[in-house]
XYZ file of C-alpha atoms in Angstrom:
321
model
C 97.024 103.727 94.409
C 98.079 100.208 93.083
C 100.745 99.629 90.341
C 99.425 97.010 87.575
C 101.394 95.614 84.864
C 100.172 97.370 81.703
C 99.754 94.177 80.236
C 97.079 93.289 82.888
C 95.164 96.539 82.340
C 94.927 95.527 78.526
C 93.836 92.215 78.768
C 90.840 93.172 81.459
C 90.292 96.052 78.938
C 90.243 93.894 75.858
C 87.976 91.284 76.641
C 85.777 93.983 78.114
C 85.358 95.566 74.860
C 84.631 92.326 73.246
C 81.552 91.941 75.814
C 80.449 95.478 75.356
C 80.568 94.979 71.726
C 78.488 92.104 72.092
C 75.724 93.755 74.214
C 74.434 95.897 71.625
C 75.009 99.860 72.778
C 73.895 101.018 69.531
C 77.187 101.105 68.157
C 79.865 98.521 66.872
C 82.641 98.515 69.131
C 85.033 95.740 67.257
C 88.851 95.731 68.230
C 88.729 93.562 71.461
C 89.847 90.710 69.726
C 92.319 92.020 68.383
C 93.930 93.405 71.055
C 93.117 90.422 72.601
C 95.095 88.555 70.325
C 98.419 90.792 70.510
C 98.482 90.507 73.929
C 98.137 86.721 73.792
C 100.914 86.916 71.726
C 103.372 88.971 73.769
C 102.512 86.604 76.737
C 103.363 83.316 74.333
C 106.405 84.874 73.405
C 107.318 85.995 76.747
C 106.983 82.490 78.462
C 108.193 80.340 75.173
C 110.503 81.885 73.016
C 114.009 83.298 73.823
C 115.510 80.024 73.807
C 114.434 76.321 71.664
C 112.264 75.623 69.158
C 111.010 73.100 71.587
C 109.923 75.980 74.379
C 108.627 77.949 71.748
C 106.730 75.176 70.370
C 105.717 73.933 73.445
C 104.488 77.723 74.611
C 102.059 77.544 71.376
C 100.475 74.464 72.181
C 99.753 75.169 75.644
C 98.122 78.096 74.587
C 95.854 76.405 72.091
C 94.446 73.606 74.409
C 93.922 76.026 77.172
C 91.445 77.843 74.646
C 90.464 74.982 72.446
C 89.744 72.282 75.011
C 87.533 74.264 76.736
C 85.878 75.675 73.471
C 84.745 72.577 72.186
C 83.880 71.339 75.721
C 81.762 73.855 75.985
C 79.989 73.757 72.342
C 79.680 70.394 72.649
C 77.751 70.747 76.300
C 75.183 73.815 74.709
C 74.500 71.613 71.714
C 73.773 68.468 73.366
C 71.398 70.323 75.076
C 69.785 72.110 72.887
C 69.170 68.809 70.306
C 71.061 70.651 67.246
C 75.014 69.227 66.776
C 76.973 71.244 64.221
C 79.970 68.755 62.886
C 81.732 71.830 61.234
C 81.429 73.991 64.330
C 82.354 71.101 66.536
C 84.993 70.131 63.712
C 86.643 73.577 63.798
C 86.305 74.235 60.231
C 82.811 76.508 60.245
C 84.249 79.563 60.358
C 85.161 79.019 56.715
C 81.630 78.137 56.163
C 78.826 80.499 57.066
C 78.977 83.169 60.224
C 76.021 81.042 62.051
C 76.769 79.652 65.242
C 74.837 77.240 67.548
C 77.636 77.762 70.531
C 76.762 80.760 72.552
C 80.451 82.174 72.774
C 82.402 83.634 69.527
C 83.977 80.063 68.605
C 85.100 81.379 65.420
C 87.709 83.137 67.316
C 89.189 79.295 68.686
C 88.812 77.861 65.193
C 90.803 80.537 63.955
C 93.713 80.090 66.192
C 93.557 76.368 66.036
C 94.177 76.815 62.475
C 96.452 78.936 62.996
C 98.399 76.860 65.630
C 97.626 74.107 62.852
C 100.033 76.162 60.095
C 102.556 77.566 62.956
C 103.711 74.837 64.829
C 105.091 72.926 61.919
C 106.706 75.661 60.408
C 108.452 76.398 63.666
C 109.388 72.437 64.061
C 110.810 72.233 60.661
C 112.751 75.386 59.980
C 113.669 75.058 63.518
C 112.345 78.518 64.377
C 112.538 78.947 67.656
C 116.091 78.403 67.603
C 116.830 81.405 64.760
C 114.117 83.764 66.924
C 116.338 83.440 70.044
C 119.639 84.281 68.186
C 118.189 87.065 66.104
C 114.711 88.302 67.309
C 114.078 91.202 65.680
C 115.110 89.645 62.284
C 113.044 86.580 62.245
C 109.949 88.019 64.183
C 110.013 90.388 62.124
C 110.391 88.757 59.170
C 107.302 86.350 60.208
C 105.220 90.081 60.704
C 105.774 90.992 57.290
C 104.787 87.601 55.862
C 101.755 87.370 57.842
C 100.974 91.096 56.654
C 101.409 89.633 53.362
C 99.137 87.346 53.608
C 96.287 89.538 55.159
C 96.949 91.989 52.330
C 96.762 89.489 49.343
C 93.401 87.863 51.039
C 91.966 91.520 51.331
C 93.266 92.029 47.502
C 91.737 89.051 46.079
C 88.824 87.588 48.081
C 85.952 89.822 49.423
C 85.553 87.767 52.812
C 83.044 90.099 54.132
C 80.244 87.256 54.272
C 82.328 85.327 56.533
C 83.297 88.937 58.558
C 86.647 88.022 57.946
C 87.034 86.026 61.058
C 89.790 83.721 59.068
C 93.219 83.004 60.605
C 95.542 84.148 58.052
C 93.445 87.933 58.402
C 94.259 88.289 62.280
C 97.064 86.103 61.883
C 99.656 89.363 62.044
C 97.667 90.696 65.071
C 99.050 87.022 67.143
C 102.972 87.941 65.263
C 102.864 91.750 66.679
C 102.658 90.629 70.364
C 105.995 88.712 69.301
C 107.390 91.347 67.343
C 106.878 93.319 71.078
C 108.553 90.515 72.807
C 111.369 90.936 70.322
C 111.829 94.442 70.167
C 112.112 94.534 74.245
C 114.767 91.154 73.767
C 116.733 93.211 71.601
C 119.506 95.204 71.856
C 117.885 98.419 70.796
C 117.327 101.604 72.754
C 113.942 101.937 75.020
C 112.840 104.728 73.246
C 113.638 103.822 69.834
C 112.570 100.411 70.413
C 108.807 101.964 71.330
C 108.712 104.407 68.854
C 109.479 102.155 66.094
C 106.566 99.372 67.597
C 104.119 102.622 67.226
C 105.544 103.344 63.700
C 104.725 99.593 62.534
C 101.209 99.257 64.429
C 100.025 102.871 62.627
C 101.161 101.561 59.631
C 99.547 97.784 59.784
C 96.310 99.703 61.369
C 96.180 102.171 58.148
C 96.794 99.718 55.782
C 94.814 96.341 57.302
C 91.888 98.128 58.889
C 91.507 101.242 56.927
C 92.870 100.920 53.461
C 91.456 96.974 52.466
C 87.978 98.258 54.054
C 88.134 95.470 56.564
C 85.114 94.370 58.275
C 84.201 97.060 61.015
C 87.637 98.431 60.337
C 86.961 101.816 60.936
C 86.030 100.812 65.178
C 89.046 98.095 65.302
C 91.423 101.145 64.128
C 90.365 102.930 67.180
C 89.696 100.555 70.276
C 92.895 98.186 69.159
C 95.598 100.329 69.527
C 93.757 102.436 72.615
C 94.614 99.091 74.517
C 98.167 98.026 72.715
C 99.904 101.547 72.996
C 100.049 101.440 76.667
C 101.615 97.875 76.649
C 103.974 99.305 74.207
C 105.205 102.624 76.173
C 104.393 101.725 79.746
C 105.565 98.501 82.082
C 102.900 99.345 84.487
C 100.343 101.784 85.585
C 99.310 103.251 88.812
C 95.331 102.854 89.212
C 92.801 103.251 92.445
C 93.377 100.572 94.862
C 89.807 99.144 93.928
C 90.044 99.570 90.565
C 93.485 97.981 90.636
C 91.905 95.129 92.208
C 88.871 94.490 89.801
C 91.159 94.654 86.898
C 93.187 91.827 87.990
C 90.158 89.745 88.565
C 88.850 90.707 85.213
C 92.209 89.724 83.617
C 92.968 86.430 85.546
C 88.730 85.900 84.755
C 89.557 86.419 80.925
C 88.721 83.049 79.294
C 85.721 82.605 81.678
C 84.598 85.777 80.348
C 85.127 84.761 76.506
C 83.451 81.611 77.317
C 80.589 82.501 79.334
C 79.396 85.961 78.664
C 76.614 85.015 76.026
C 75.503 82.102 78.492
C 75.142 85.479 81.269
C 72.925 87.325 78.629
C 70.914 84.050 77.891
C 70.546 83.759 81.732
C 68.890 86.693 82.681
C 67.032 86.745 79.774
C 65.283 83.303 80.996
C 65.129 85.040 84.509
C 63.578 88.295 82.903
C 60.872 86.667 81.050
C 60.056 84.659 83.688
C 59.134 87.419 85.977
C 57.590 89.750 83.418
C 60.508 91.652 83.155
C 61.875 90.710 79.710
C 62.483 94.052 77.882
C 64.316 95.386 81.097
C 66.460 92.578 81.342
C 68.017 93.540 77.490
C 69.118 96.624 79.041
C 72.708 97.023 77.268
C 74.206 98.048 80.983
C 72.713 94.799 82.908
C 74.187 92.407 80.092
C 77.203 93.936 80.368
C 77.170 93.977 84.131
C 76.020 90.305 83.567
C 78.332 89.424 81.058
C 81.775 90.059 83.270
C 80.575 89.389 86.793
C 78.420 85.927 86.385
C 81.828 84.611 84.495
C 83.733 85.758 86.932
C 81.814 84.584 89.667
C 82.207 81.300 87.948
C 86.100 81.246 87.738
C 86.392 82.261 91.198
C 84.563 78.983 91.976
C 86.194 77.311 89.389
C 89.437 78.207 90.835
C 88.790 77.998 94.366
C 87.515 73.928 93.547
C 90.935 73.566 91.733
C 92.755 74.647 94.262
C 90.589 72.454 97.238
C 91.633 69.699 95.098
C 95.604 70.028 94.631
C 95.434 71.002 98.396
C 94.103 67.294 99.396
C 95.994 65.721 96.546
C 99.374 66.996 97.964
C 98.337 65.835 101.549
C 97.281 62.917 100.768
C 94.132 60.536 102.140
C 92.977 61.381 105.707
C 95.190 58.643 108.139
């Protein structure tokens, strides 16, 4: 047996939701994202707030061009060379637009937290945010919670955005500010066990109201598989798994944004490679594209990362003498 951070075990578990989802079992499977997206939060807030608006700041914008950057690389490459270049999906702006994409990756998901970043980081430079978060956590964070509930709730209220399947920031927007509201429960001064019971009490609550009660698109799946991966993270540091096990979930995590990234390119691949040897209809089996979805990414980040760190290696050595 290995011991894994829980946080670990609900990234890998996250974005392998979002691949199954994507593989068509028969059944919608939604939630990944989400989850996704709290834990993204927890780690922003972990690594940037607690101290300056300028950390905090800074914490937010690394984690936008580390998914960005690559996004639009990416879209860019695929629609080069397929001869069709989408300005709003390129633009970040389509998600607002129509649910069609020519990028073969879920790039509404980067548009939405660029816009979200967009909102965010000028809010935090001009109230000087980061600054009130680290003296008061639980009182700002959770102030910023209830607005961006707000916000979802109005939208829901209002607007039906169930032809754009509600991938728009200021819907999932509260899903980023709960991974901070984690961050600030732990910072606080309140008791373990209070502190986790009262992060259950607000997640039920936000999952009744913004999944179930507005009807949300594929609601009724996100209210199951989203807090299946957050409640660990929120009542255990770490987790005891099978040696192996413990070992392909910490590829899978550290493989995370390779897997985002690349898993539709895995399906497209052995699609190509199925048709080309007759095989076609086998190679849609919902268990291969899975299997192809997480390894052929992670195969690639392992090579990926291996290059990188070839590189630094001579850099920091210097030229050959």
């Amino acid at each position: 047996m290995r011991s894994v951070e829980t946080v670990v075990v609900a990234r890998a578990a996250a974005i392998v939701l979002v691949v199954a989802n994507h593989v068509v079992f028969g059944i919608n499977m939604h939630g990944g994202l989400n989850a996704l997206l709290v834990v993204s939060g927890l780690a922003m807030a972990q690594f940037g707030f607690g101290a300056t608006t300028r950390e905090a700041v800074r914490a937010m914008f690394r984690f936008g061009v580390r998914l960005i950057l690559p996004s639009f690389l990416l879209a860019l490459v695929w629609q080069v060379g397929v001869g069709h270049i989408s300005l709003p999906e390129l633009g970040f702006w389509s998600n607002w637009l129509y649910k069609f994409r020519v990028a073969l990756f879920p790039i509404w998901y980067a548009q939405a937290i660029g816009q979200m970043l967009i909102v965010l980081i000028p809010l935090f430079l001009l109230t000087d945010m980061g600054a009130r978060i680290a003296r008061r956590p639980i009182l700002w964070v959770g102030g910023l919670y209830l607005v961006s509930c707000g916000l979802a709730l109005a939208s829901y209220a209002t607007w039906d955005t169930t032809y754009w399947a509600d991938k728009l920031p200021h819907l999932i927007l509260w899903n980023l500010v709960f991974g901070w509201l984690i961050w600030a429960v732990r910072a606080s001064d309140l008791p373990t066990l209070t502190g986790r019971w009262l992060l259950t009490g607000v997640l039920a609550a936000s999952v009744a109201v913004l999944f179930l009660g507005v009807d949300a698109f594929g609601g009724e799946t996100r209210a199951i598989y989203m807090p299946l991966i957050i409640l660990p993270v929120i009542w255990l540091d770490r987790i005891s798994l099978p040696n192996v096990l413990a070992r392909v979930t910490i590829v899978i995590s550290q493989a995370t944004l390779f897997i985002f990234l690349f898993h539709y390119y895995a399906f497209w691949g052995i699609w190509r490679i199925g048709r080309l040897i007759g095989l076609e209809v086998e190679a849609q089996n919902p268990f291969l594209r899975l299997f192809a979805g997480i390894i052929g990414p992670v195969v690639l980040w392992a090579v990926w990362t291996a290059a990188l760190r070839v590189y630094r290696r001579g850099y920091r050595l210097g030229p050959a003498t």
